Short mmCIF file of C-alpha atoms in Angstrom, two decimals:
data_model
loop_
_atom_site.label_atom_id
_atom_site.label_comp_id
_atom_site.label_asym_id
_atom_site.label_seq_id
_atom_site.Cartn_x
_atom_site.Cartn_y
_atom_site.Cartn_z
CA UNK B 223 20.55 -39.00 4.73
CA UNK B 224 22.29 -42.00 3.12
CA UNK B 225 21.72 -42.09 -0.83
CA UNK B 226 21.01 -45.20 -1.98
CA UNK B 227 22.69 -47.04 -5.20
CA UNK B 228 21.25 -45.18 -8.84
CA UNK B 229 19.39 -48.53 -10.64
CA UNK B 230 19.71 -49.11 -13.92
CA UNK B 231 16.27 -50.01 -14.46
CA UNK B 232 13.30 -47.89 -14.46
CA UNK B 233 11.33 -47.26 -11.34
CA UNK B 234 7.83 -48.47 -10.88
CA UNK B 235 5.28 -47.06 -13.07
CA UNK B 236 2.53 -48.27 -11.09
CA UNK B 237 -0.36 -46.50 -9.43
CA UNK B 238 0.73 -48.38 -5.92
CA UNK B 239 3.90 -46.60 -6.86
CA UNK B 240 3.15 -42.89 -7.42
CA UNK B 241 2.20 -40.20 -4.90
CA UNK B 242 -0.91 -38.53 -4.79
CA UNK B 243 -0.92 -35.07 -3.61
CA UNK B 244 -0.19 -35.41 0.38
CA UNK B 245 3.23 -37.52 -0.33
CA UNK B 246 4.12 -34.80 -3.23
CA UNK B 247 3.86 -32.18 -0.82
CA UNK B 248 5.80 -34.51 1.88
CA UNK B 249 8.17 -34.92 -0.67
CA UNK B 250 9.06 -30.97 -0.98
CA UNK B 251 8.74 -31.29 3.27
CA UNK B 252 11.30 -33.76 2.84
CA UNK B 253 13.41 -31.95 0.97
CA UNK B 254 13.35 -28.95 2.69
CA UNK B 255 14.74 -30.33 6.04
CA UNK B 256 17.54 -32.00 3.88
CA UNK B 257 18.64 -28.50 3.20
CA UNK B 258 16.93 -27.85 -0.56
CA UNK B 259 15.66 -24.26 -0.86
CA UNK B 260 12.44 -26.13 -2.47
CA UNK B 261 10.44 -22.92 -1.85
CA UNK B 262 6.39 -22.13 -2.52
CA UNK B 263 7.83 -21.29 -5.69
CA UNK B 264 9.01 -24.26 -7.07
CA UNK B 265 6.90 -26.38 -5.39
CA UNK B 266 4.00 -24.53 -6.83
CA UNK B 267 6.09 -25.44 -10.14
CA UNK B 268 6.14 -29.27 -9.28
CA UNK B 269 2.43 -29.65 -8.79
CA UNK B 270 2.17 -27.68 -12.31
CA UNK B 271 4.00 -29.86 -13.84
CA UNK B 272 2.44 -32.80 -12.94
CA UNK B 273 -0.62 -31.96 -14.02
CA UNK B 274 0.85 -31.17 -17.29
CA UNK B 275 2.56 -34.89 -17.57
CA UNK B 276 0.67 -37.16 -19.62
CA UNK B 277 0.74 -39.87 -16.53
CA UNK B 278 1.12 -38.72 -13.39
CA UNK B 279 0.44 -41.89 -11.45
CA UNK B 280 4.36 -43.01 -13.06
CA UNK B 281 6.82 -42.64 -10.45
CA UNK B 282 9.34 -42.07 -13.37
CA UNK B 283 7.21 -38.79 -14.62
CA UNK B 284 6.97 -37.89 -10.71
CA UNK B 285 10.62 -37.71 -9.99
CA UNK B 286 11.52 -36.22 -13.19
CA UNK B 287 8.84 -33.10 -13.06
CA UNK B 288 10.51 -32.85 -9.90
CA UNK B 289 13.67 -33.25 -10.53
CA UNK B 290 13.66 -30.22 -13.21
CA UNK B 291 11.33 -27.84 -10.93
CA UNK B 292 12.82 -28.55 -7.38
CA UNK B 293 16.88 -28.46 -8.34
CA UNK B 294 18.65 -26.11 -9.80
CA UNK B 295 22.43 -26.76 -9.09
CA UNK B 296 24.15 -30.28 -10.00
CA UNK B 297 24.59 -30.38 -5.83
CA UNK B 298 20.67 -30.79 -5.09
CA UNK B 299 20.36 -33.28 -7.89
CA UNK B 300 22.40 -36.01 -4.77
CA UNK B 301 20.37 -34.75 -2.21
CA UNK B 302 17.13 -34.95 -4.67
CA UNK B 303 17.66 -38.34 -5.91
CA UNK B 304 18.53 -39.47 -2.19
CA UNK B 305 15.42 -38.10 -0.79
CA UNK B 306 12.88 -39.27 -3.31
CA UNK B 307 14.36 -42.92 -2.65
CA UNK B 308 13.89 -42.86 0.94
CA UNK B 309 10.85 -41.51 0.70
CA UNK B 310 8.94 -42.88 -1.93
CA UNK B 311 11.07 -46.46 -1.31
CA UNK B 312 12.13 -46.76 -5.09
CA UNK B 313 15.14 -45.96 -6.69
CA UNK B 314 15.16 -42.64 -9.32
CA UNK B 315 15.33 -43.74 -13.09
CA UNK B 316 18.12 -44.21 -15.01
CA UNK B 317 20.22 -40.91 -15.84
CA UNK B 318 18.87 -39.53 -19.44
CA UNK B 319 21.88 -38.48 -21.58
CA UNK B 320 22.87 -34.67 -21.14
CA UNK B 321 22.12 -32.07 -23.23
CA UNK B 322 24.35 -31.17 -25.77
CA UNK B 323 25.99 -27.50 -24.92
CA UNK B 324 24.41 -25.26 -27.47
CA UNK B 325 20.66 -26.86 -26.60
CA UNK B 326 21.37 -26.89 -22.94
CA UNK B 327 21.85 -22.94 -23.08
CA UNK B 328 18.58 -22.69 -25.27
CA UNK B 329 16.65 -24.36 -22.77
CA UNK B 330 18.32 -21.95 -19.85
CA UNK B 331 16.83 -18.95 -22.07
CA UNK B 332 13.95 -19.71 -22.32
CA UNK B 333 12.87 -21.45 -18.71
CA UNK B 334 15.22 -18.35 -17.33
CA UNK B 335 17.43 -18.43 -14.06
CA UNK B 336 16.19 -21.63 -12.16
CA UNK B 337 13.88 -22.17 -14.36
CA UNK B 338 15.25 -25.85 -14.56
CA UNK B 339 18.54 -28.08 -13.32
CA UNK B 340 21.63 -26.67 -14.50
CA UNK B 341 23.49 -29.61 -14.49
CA UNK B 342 26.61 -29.38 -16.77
CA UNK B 343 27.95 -25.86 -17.11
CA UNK B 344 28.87 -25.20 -13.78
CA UNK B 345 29.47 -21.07 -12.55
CA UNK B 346 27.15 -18.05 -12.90
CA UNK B 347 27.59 -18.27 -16.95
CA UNK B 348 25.53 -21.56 -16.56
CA UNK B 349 22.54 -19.59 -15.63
CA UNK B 350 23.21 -16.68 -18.66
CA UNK B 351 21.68 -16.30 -22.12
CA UNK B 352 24.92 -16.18 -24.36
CA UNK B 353 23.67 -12.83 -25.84
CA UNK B 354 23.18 -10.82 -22.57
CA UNK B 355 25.86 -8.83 -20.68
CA UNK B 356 26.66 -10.04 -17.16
CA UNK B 357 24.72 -6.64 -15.61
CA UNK B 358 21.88 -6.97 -18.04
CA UNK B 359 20.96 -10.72 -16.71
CA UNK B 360 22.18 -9.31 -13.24
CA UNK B 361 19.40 -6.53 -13.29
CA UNK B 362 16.98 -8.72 -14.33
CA UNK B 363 17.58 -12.27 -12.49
CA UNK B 364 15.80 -13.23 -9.31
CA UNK B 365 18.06 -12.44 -6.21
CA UNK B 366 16.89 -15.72 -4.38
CA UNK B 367 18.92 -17.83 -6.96
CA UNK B 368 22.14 -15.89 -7.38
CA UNK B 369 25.30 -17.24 -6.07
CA UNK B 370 27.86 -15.87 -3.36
CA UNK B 371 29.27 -13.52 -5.55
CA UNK B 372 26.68 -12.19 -7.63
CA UNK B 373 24.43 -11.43 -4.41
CA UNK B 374 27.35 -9.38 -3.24
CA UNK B 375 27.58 -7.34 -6.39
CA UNK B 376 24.18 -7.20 -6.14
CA UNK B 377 23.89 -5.89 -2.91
CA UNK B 378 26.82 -2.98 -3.72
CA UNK B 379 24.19 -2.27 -6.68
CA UNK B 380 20.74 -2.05 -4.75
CA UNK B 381 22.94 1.04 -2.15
CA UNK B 382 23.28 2.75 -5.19
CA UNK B 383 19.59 3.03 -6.24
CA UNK B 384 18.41 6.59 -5.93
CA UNK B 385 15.40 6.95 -3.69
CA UNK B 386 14.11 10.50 -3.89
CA UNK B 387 11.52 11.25 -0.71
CA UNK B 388 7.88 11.79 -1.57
CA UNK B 389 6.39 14.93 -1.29
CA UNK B 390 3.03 16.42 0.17
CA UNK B 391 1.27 20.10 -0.66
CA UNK B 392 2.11 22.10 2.63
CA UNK B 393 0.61 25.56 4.20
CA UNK B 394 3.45 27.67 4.06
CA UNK B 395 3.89 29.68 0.81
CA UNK B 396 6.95 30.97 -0.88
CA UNK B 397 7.72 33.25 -3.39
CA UNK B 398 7.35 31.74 -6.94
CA UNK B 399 6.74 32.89 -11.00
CA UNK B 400 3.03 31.88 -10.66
CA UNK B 401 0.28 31.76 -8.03
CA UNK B 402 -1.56 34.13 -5.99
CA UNK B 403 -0.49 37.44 -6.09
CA UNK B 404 1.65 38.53 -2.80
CA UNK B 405 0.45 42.58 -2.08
CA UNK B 406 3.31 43.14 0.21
CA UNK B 407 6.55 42.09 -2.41
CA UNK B 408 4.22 43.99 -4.83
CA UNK B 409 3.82 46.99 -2.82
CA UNK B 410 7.39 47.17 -1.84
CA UNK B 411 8.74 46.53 -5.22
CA UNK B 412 6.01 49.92 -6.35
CA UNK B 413 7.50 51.86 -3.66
CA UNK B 414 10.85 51.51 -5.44
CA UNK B 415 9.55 52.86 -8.47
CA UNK B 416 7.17 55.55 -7.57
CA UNK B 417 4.26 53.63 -6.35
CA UNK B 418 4.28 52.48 -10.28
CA UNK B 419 3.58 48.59 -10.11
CA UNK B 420 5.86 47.41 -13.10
CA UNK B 421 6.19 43.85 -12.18
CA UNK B 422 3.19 41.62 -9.99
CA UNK B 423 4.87 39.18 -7.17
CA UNK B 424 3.51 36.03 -6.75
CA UNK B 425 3.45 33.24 -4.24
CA UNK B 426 3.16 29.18 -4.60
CA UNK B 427 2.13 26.64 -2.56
CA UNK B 428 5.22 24.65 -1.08
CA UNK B 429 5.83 20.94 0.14
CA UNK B 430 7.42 18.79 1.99
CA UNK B 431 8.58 15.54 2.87
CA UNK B 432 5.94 12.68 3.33
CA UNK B 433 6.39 10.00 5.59
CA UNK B 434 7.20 6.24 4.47
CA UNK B 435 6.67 3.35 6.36
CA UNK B 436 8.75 0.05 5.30
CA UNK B 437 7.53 -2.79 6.45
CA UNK B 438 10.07 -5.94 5.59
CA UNK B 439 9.08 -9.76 6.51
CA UNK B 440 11.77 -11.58 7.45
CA UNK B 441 10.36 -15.41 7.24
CA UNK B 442 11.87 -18.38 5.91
CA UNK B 443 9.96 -18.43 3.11
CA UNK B 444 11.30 -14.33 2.91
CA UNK B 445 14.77 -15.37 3.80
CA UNK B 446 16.14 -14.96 0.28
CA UNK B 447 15.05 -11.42 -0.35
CA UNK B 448 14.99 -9.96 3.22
CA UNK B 449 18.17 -8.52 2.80
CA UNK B 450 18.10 -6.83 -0.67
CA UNK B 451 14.92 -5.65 0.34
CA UNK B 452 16.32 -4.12 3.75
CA UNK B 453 19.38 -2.86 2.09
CA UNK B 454 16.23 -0.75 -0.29
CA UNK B 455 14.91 0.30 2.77
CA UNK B 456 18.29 1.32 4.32
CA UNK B 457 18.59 3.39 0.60
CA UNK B 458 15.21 5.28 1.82
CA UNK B 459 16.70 6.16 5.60
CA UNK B 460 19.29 7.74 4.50
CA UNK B 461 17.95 9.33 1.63
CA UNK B 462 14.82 10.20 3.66
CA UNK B 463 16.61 10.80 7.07
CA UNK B 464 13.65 11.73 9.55
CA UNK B 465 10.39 10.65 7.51
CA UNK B 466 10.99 7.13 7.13
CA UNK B 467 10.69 4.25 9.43
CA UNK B 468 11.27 0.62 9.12
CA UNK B 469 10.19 -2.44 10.65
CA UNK B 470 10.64 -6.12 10.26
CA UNK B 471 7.66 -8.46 10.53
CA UNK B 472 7.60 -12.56 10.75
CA UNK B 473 6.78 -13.77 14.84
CA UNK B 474 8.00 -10.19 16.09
CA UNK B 475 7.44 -6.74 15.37
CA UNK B 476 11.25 -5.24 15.37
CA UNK B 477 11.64 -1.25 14.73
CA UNK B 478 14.57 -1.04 12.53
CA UNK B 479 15.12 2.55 11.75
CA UNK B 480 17.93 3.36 14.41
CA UNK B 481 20.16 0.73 13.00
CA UNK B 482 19.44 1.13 9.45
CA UNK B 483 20.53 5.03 9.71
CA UNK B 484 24.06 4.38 9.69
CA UNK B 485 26.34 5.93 6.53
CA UNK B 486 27.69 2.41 5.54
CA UNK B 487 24.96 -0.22 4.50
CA UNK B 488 27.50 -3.13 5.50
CA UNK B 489 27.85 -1.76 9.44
CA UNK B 490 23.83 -1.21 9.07
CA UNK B 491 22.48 -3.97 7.99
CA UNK B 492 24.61 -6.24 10.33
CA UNK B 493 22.89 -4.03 13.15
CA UNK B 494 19.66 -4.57 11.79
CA UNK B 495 20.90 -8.50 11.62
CA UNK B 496 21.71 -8.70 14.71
CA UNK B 497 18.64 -6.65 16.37
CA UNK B 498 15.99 -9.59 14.56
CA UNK B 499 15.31 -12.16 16.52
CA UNK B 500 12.89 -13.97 14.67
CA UNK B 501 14.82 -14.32 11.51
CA UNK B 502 13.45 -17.47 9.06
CA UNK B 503 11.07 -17.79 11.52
CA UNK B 504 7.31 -18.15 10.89
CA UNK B 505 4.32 -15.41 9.68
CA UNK B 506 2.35 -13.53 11.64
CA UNK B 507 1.53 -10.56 10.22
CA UNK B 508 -2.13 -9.96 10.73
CA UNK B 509 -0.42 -10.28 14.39
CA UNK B 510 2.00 -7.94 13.70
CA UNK B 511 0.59 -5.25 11.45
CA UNK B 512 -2.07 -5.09 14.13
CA UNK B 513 1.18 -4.12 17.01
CA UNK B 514 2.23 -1.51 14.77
CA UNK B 515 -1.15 0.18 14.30
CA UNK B 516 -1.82 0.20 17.70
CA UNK B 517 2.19 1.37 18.87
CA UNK B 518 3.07 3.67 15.73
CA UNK B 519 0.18 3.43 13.09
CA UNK B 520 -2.73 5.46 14.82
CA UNK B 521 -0.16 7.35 16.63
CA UNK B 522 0.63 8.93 13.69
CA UNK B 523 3.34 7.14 12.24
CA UNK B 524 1.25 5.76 9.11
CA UNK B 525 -1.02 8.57 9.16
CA UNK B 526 -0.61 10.15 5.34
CA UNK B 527 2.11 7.95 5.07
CA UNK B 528 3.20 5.63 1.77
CA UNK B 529 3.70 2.60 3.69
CA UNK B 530 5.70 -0.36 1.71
CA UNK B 531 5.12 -3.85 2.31
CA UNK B 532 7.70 -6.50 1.52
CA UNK B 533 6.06 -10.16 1.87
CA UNK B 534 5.06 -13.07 0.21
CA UNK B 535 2.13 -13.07 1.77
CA UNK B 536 2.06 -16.68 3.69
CA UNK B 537 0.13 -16.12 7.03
CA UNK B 538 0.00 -19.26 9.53
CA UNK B 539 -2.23 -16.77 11.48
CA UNK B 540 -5.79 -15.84 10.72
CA UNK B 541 -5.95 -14.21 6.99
CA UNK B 542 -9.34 -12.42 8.40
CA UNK B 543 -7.62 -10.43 11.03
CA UNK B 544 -4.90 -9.44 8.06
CA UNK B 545 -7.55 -8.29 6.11
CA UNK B 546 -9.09 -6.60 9.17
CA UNK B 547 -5.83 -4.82 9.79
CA UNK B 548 -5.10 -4.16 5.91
CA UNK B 549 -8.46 -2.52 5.93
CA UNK B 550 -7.82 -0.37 9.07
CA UNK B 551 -4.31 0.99 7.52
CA UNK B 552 -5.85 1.79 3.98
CA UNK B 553 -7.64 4.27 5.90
CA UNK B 554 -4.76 6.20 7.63
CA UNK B 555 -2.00 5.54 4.98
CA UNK B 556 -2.03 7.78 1.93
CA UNK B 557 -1.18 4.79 -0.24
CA UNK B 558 -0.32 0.76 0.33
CA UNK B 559 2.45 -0.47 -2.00
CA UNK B 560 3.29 -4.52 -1.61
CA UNK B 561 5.72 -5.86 -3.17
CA UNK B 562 5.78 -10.02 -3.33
CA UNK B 563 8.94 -11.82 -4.71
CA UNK B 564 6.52 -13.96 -6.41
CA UNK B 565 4.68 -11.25 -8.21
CA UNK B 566 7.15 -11.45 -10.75
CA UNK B 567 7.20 -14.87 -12.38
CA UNK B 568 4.90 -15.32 -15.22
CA UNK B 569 1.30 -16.87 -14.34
CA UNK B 570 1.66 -15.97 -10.44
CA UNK B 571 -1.70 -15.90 -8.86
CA UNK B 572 -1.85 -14.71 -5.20
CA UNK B 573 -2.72 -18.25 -4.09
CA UNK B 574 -1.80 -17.07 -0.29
CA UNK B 575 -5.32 -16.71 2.29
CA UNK B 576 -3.04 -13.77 3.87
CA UNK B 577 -2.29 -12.29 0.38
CA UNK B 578 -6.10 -12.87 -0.84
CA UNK B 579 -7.35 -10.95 2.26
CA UNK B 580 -4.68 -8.04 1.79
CA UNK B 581 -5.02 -7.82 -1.81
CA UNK B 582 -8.49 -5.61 -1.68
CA UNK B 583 -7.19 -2.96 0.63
CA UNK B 584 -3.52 -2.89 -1.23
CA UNK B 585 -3.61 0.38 -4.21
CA UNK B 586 -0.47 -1.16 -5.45
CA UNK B 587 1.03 -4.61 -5.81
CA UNK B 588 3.92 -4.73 -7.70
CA UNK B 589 7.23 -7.09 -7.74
CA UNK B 590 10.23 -7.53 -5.84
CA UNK B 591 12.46 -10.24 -6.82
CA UNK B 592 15.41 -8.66 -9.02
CA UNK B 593 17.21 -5.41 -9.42
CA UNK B 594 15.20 -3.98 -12.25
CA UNK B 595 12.48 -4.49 -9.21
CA UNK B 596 13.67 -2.61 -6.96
CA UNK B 597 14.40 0.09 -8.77
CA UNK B 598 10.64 0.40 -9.72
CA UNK B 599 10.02 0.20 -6.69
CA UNK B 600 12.09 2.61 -4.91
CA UNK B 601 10.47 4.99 -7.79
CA UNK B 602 7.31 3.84 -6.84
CA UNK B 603 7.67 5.04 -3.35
CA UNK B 604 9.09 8.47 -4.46
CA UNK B 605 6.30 9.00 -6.85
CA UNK B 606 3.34 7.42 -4.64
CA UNK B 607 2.31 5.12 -7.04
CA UNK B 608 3.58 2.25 -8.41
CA UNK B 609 4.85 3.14 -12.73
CA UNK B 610 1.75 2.93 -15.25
CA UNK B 611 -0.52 3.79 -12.49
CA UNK B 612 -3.94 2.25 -11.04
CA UNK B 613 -4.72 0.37 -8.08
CA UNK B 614 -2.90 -2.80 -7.68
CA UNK B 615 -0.77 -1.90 -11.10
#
């Protein structure tokens, strides 16, 4: 797309001018097929903020509340300012005069990682709080806006999560300190004393490993947290070798746990790369959640299970049959944890029809979209509950 020459002059600040809500939304179309990650996210985060500007029928206020929601790299700011001209047919204002330094990295702090453009510092520091350690803001910043090299630290961090395998009550007993009292160890410890009794045996109730279920959708709108998430679920195959079984959801239903249950997550997750073949694709997953209840799910693979659910929750299919097939799971799984990416920025509402009509029959929605995240998570799964409890905690 050919940028046009910056003007010196302010744009057009009349109504004729400014876009209503079809062109803002053609806009972020716009920008996505020039190669902007302008996700549901930010565009969510555009609309916001121009119903928050004072005039929002000024084309000036238009492109900068998008400007500062839809960019955050001093690369996108070309590809922003060339797109808005073509489409809207008038050139962007006139550059305001950058932050100083010290403010620009107050403002960082407090909108947080992408939280605005990060025009002038460029680097991963650009994106830091001056007062936080690299790991710290590593933990805790959203893995769909890292760089090249902190997703690949990150990624050597989420194999090291611990992911400890659920447990169920089973039959079988064993000898323990407390319980119900076991006549024969009690009888055959008398013998050696007599027939005098001096010490009572006991036996406890033992367990076992429950079954998980991952389910990971791999969409475009997914595409920056499909693999952290897989690399969690690869954590859970091998730490839950025979009890756990993964799938990837977007167009096709793709059974994953073969080629996540190699040792090395690098060799695994390019098998589980190249065995998708609907990756950034579209959403079906009242489509898909229905294949796997009627191939695995009733067959016993969800039956008791904890099944995990990685999405945002966009469904271009029907959101009723979702919610049909949401309903019909709740009653085989043991418990429904979903994470959403989304789930974690302040003032998310599950907007979504598909993550409406799940939302009832889900016992715990929690986030997914950083380190500190997935940790919860991965304890979540381990305990059966998401931390602090309650349905949908």
């Amino acid at each position: 797309m050919t940028r046009r020459t910056r003007s010196t002059a302010p744009a057009a600040t009349t109504a004729a001018s400014a876009p209503d809500t079809a062109p803002v939304l053609g806009l972020v179309r716009a920008l996505r097929a020039a190669g902007l990650r302008a996700d549901t996210t930010r565009a969510l985060a555009f609309t916001d903020a121009l119903a928050a500007v004072d005039a929002p029928a000024r084309a000036d206020r238009v492109y900068w509340a998008g400007r500062l929601t839809l960019c955050s790299t001093r690369a996108e700011l070309d590809v922003y300012d060339a797109c808005f001209a073509a489409y809207f047919g008038a050139s962007p204002p006139a550059p305001r005069p950058a932050l100083p330094v010290p403010a620009r990295r107050r403002l960082t702090a407090l909108l947080g990682p992408g939280g605005g453009e990060q025009g002038g510092d460029d680097g991963p520091e650009a994106h830091r709080p001056a007062a936080a350690s690299g790991t710290e803001v590593l933990r805790t910043a959203d893995l769909g806006l890292l760089g090249e090299e902190e997703r690949a630290e990150a990624a050597r961090l989420v194999s090291l999560i611990a992911a400890d395998p659920p447990r169920r009550p089973a039959r079988r007993t064993a000898p323990a300190r407390r319980g119900r009292l076991d006549p024969r160890r009690t009888l055959a410890a008398a013998a050696r004393t007599d027939g005098e009794p001096v010490r009572l045996s006991y036996r406890g109730r033992t367990d076992r490993p429950r079954k998980v279920v991952v389910l990971v959708d791999v969409s475009g709108s997914m595409a920056p947290y499909a693999e952290p998430l897989l690399r969690l679920a690869h954590v859970l195959v091998r730490g839950h070798p025979g009890a756990t079984e993964v799938f990837s959801v977007g167009t096709r239903l793709t059974r994953l746990t073969r080629e996540l249950s190699a040792a090395d997550p690098a060799r695994a997750l390019r098998a589980a790369g190249a065995a998708v073949p609907d990756w950034r694709g579209g959403t079906r997953l009242g489509e898909e959640l229905k294949e796997f209840l009627d191939l695995y799910g009733s067959r016993g693979a969800a039956r008791g299970a904890v099944v995990l659910i990685a999405s945002d929750g966009w469904e271009r299919g029907d959101a009723s049959l979702l919610g049909g097939q949401m309903a019909r799971l709740s009653r085989l799984a043991h418990r429904i944890v979903w994470a959403n990416p989304h789930k974690g920025q302040a003032g998310y509402r599950p907007r979504a029809a598909g993550m409406a009509a799940a939302l009832p029959h889900i016992d715990d929605f929690v986030p997914g979209h950083s380190l500190e995240a997935l940790q919860r998570l991965a304890r979540a799964v381990a305990r059966g509950r998401a931390e602090g409890g309650g349905a949908r905690a």
